[in-house]
mmCIF file of C-alpha atoms in Angstrom:
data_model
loop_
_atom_site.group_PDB
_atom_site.id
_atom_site.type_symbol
_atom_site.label_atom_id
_atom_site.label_comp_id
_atom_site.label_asym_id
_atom_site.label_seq_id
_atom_site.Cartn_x
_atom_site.Cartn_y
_atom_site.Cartn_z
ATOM 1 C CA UNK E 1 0.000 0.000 0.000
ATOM 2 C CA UNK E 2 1.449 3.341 -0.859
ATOM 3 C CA UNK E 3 1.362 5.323 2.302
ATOM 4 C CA UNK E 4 4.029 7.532 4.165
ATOM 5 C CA UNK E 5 4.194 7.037 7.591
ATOM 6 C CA UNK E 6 5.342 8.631 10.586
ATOM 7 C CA UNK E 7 6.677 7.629 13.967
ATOM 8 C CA UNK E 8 6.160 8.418 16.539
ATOM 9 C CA UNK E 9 2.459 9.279 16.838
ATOM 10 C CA UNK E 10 2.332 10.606 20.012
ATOM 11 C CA UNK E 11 5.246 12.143 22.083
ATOM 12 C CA UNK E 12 5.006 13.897 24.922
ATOM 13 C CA UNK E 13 8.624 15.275 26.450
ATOM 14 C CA UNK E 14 10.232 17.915 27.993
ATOM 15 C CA UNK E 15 12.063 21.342 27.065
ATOM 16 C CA UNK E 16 15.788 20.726 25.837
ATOM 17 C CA UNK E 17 15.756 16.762 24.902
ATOM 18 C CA UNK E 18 16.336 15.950 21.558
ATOM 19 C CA UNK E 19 14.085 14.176 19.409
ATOM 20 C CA UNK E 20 14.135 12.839 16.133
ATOM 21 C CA UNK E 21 10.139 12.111 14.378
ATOM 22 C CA UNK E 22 10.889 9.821 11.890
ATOM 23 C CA UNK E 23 8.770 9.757 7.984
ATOM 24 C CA UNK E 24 9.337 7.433 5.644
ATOM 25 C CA UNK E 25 7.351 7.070 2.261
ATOM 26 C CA UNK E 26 6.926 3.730 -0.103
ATOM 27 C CA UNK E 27 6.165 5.869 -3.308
ATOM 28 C CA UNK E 28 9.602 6.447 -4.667
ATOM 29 C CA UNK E 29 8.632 10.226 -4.546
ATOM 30 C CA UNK E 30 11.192 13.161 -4.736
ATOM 31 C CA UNK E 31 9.971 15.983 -2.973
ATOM 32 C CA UNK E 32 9.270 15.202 1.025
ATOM 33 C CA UNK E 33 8.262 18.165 3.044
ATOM 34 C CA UNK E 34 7.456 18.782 6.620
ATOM 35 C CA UNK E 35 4.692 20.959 8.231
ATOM 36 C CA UNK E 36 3.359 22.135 11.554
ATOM 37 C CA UNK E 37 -0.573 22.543 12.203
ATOM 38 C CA UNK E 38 -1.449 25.152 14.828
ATOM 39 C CA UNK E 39 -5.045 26.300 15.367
ATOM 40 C CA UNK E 40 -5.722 30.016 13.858
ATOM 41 C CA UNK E 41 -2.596 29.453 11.724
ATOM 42 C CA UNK E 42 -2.915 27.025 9.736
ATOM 43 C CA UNK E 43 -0.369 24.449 7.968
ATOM 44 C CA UNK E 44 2.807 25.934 7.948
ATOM 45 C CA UNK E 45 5.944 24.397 6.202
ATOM 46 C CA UNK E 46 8.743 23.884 7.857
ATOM 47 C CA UNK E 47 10.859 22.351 5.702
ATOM 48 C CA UNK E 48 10.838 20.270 2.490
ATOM 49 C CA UNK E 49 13.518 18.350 0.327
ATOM 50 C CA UNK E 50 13.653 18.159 -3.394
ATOM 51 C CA UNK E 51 15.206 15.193 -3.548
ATOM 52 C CA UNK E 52 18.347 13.422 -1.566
ATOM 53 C CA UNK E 53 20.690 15.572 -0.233
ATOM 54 C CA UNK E 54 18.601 18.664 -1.254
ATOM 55 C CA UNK E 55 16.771 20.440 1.713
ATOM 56 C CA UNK E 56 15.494 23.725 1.870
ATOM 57 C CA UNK E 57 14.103 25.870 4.410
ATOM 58 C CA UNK E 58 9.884 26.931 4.525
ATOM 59 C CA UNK E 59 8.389 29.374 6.264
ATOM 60 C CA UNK E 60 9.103 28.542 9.981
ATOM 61 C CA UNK E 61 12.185 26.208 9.993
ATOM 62 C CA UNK E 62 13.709 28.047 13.579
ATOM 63 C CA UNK E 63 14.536 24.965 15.969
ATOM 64 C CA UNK E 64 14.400 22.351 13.802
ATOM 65 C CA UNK E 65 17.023 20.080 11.412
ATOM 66 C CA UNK E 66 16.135 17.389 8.602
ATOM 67 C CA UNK E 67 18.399 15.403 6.846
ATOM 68 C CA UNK E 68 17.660 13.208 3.312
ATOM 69 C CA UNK E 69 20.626 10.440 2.918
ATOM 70 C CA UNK E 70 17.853 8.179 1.452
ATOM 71 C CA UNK E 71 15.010 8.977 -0.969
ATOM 72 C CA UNK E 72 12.684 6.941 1.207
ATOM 73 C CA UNK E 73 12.860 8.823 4.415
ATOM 74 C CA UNK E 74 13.301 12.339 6.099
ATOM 75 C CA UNK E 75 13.250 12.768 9.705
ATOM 76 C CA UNK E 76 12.579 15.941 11.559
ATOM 77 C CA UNK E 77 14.967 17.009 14.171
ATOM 78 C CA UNK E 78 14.543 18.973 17.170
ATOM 79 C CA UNK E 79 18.018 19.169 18.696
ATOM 80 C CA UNK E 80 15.943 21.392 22.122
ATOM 81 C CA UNK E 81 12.432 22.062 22.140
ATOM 82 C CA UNK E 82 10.586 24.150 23.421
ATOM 83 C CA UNK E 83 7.241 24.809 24.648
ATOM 84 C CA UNK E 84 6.647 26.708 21.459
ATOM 85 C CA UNK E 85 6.980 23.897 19.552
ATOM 86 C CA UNK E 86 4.022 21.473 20.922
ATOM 87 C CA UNK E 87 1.888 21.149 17.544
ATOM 88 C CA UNK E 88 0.945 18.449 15.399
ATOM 89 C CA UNK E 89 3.111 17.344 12.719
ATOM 90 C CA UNK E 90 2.691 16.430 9.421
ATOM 91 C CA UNK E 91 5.063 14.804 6.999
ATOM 92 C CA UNK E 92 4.030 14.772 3.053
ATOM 93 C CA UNK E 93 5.536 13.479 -0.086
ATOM 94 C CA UNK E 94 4.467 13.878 -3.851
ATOM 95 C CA UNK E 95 6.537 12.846 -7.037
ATOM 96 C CA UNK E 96 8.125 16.522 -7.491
ATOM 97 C CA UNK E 97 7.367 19.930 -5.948
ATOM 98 C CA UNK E 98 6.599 21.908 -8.785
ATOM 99 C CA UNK E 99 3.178 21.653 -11.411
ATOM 100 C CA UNK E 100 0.240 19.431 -9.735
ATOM 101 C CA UNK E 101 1.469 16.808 -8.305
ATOM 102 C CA UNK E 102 -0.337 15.443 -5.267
ATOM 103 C CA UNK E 103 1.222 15.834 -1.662
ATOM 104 C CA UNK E 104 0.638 12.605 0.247
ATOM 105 C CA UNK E 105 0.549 13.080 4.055
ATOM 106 C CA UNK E 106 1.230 10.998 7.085
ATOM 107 C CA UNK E 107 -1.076 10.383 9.740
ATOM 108 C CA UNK E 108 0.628 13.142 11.742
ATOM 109 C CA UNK E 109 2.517 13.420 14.946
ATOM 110 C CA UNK E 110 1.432 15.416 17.838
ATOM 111 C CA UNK E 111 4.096 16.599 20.129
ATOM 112 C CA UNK E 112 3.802 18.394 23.785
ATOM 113 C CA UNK E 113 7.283 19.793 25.411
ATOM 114 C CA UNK E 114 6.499 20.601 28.687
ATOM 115 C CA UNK N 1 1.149 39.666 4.753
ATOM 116 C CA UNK N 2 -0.342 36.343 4.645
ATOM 117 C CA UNK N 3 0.762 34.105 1.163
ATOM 118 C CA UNK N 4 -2.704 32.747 1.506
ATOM 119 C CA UNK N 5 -6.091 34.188 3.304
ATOM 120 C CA UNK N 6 -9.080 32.385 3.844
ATOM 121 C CA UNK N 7 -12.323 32.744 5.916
ATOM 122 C CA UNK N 8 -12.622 30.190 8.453
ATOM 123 C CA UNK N 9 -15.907 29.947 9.323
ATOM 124 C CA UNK N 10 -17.051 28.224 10.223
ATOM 125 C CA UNK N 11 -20.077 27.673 7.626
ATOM 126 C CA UNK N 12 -22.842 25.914 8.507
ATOM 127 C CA UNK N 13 -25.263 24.912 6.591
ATOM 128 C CA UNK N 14 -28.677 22.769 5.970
ATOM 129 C CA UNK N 15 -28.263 19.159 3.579
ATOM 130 C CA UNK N 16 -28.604 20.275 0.423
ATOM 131 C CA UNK N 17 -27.142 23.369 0.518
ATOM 132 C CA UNK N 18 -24.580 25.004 -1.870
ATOM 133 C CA UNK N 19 -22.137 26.396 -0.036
ATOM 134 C CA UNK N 20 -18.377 28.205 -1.533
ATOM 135 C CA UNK N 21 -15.359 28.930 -0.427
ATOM 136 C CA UNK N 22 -12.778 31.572 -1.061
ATOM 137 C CA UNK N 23 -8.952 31.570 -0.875
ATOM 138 C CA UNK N 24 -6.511 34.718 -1.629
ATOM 139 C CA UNK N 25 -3.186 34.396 -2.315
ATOM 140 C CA UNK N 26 -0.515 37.226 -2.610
ATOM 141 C CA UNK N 27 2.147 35.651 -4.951
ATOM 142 C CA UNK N 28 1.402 36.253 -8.353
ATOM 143 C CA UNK N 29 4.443 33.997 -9.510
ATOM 144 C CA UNK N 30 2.224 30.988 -7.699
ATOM 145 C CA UNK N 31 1.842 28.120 -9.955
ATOM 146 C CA UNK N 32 -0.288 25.218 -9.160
ATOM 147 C CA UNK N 33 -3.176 25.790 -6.885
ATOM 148 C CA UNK N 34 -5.350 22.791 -4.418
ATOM 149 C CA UNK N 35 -7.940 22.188 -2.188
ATOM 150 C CA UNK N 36 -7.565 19.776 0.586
ATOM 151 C CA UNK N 37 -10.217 17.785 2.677
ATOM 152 C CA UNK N 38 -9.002 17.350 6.821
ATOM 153 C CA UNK N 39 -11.508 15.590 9.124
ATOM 154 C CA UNK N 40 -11.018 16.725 12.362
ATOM 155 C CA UNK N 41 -7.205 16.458 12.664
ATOM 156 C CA UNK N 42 -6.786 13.908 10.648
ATOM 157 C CA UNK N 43 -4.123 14.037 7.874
ATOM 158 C CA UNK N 44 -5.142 16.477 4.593
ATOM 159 C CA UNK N 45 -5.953 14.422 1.954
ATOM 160 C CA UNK N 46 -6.120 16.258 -1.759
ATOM 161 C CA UNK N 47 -10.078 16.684 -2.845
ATOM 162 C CA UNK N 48 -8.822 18.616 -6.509
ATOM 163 C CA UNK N 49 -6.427 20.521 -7.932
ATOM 164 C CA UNK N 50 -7.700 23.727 -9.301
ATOM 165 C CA UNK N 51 -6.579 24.661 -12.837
ATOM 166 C CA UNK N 52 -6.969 28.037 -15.418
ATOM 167 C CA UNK N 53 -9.902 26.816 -17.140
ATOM 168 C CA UNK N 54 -11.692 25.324 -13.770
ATOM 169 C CA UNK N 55 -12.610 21.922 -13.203
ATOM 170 C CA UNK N 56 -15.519 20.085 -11.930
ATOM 171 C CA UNK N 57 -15.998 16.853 -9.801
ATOM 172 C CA UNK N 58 -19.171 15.521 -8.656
ATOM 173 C CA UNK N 59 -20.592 18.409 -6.431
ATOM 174 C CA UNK N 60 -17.382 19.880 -6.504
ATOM 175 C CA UNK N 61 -16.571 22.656 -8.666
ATOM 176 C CA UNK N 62 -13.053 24.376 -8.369
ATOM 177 C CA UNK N 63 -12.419 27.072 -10.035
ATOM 178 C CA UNK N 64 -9.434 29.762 -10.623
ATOM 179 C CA UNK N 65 -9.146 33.626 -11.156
ATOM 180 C CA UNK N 66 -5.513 34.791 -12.200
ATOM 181 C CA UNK N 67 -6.354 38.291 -12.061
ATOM 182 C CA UNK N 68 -7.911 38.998 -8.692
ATOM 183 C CA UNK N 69 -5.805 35.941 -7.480
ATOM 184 C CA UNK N 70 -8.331 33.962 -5.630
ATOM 185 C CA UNK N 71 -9.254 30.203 -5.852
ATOM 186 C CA UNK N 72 -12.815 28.896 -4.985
ATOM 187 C CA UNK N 73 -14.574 25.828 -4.384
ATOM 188 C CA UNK N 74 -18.351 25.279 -4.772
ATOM 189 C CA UNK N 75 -20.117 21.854 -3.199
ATOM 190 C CA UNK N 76 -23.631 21.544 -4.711
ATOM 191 C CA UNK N 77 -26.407 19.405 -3.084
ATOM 192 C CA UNK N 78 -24.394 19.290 0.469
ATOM 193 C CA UNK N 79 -24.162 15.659 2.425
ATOM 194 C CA UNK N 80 -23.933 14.998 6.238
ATOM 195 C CA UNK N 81 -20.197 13.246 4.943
ATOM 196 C CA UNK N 82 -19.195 16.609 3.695
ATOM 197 C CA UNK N 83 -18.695 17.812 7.125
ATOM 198 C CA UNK N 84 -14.972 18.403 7.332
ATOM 199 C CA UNK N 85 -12.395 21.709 7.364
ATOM 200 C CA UNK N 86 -11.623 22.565 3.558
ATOM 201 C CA UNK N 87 -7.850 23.759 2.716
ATOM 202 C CA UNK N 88 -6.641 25.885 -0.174
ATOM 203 C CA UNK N 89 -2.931 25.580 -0.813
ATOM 204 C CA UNK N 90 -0.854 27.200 -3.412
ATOM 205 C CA UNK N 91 2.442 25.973 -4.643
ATOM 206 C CA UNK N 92 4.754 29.019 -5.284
ATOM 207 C CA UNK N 93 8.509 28.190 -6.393
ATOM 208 C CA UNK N 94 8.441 24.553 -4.828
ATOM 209 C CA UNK N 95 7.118 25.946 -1.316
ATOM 210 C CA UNK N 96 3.650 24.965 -0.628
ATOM 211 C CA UNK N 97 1.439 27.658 1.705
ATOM 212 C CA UNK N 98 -2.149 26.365 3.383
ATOM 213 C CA UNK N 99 -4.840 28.629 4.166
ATOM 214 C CA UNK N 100 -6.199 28.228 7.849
ATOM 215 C CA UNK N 101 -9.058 26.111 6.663
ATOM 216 C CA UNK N 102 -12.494 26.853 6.650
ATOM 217 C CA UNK N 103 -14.592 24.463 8.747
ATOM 218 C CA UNK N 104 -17.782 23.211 7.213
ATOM 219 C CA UNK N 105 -21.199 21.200 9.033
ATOM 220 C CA UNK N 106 -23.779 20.021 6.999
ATOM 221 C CA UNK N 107 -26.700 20.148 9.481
ATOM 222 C CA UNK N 108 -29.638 16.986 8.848
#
């Protein structure tokens, strides 16, 4: 089944401690993108990756670090969060960034740092 | 100023109903232009991309206006299932921006 997924689902942790949120996708897509969900503001990227070793920064990427060694997978990093940065979490992937292609999201990750 | 406004709501309205939705965006330079389906916090899920000459599917009619830079979506005949928060997202040099959603219940 094509599907990207995203681990963990649920994390709850506390300011400063790292934590990786892993996203993986089966679809042998280029473009993989992160983005935080926060009521009254919408989706907002983050991040997003054109293809391996090609990341770029969106429109909030303070705090946080991605990496793409692999096609397959691009985990979000957050090397000390904050309280700032409990949200839900989305991870998406769609064959290229540019003309129509469809973004394909995980199921999400929601994150409290207390 | 925002890359993409939208009203959120929220909209409620009777089965049946016709009910549309408006998106601005501010980058003229945007390319490719969508409107995404999330039930309650779920994961968006694409319901159609919106093109030039407008495109129709079902009860859903998306259309596109260049000029004033807005993006629309029109559900006809509205169903109970339809309740859900609608997204508008623009794709504008390989970044992708998301209205706030607009939530929408379809009241029996």
């Amino acid at each position: 089944e094509a599907q990207v997924t995203q681990n963990p689902r649920y994390l709850i942790t506390v300011t400063g401690k790292k934590l990786t949120v892993t996203c993986s996708q089966n679809m042998n897509h280029e473009y993989m993108s992160w983005y935080r969900q926060d009521p009254g503001l919408g989706l907002r990227q983050i991040y997003y990756s054109m293809n391996v070793e090609v990341t770029d920064k969106g429109d909030v990427p303070e705090g946080y670090k991605v990496s793409r060694k692999e096609k397959r997978n691009f985990p979000l990093i957050l090397e000390s969060p904050s309280p700032n940065q409990t949200s839900l979490y989305f991870c998406a992937s769609s064959l290229n960034g540019v003309s129509y292609n469809e973004q394909f999201f995980g199921p999400g990750t929601r994150l409290t740092v207390l | 100023r925002k890359e993409v406004e939208q009203d959120p709501g929220p909209f409620n309205v009777p089965e049946g109903a016709t009910v549309a939705f408006n998106c601005t965006y501010s980058n003229s330079a945007s390319q490719s232009f969508f409107w995404y389906r999330q039930d309650c916090r779920k994961e968006p899920k694409l319901l159609m991309s919106v093109y030039s000459s407008g495109n129709e599917d079902g009860r859903f009619t998306a259309q596109l206006n260049r000029a004033s830079q807005y993006i629309s979506l029109l559900i006809r005949d509205s169903k109970l299932s339809d309740s859900a928060t609608y997204l508008c997202a623009v794709n504008t040099g390989n970044q992708f921006y998301f209205g706030t959603g607009t939530s929408l219940t379809v009241i029996p």
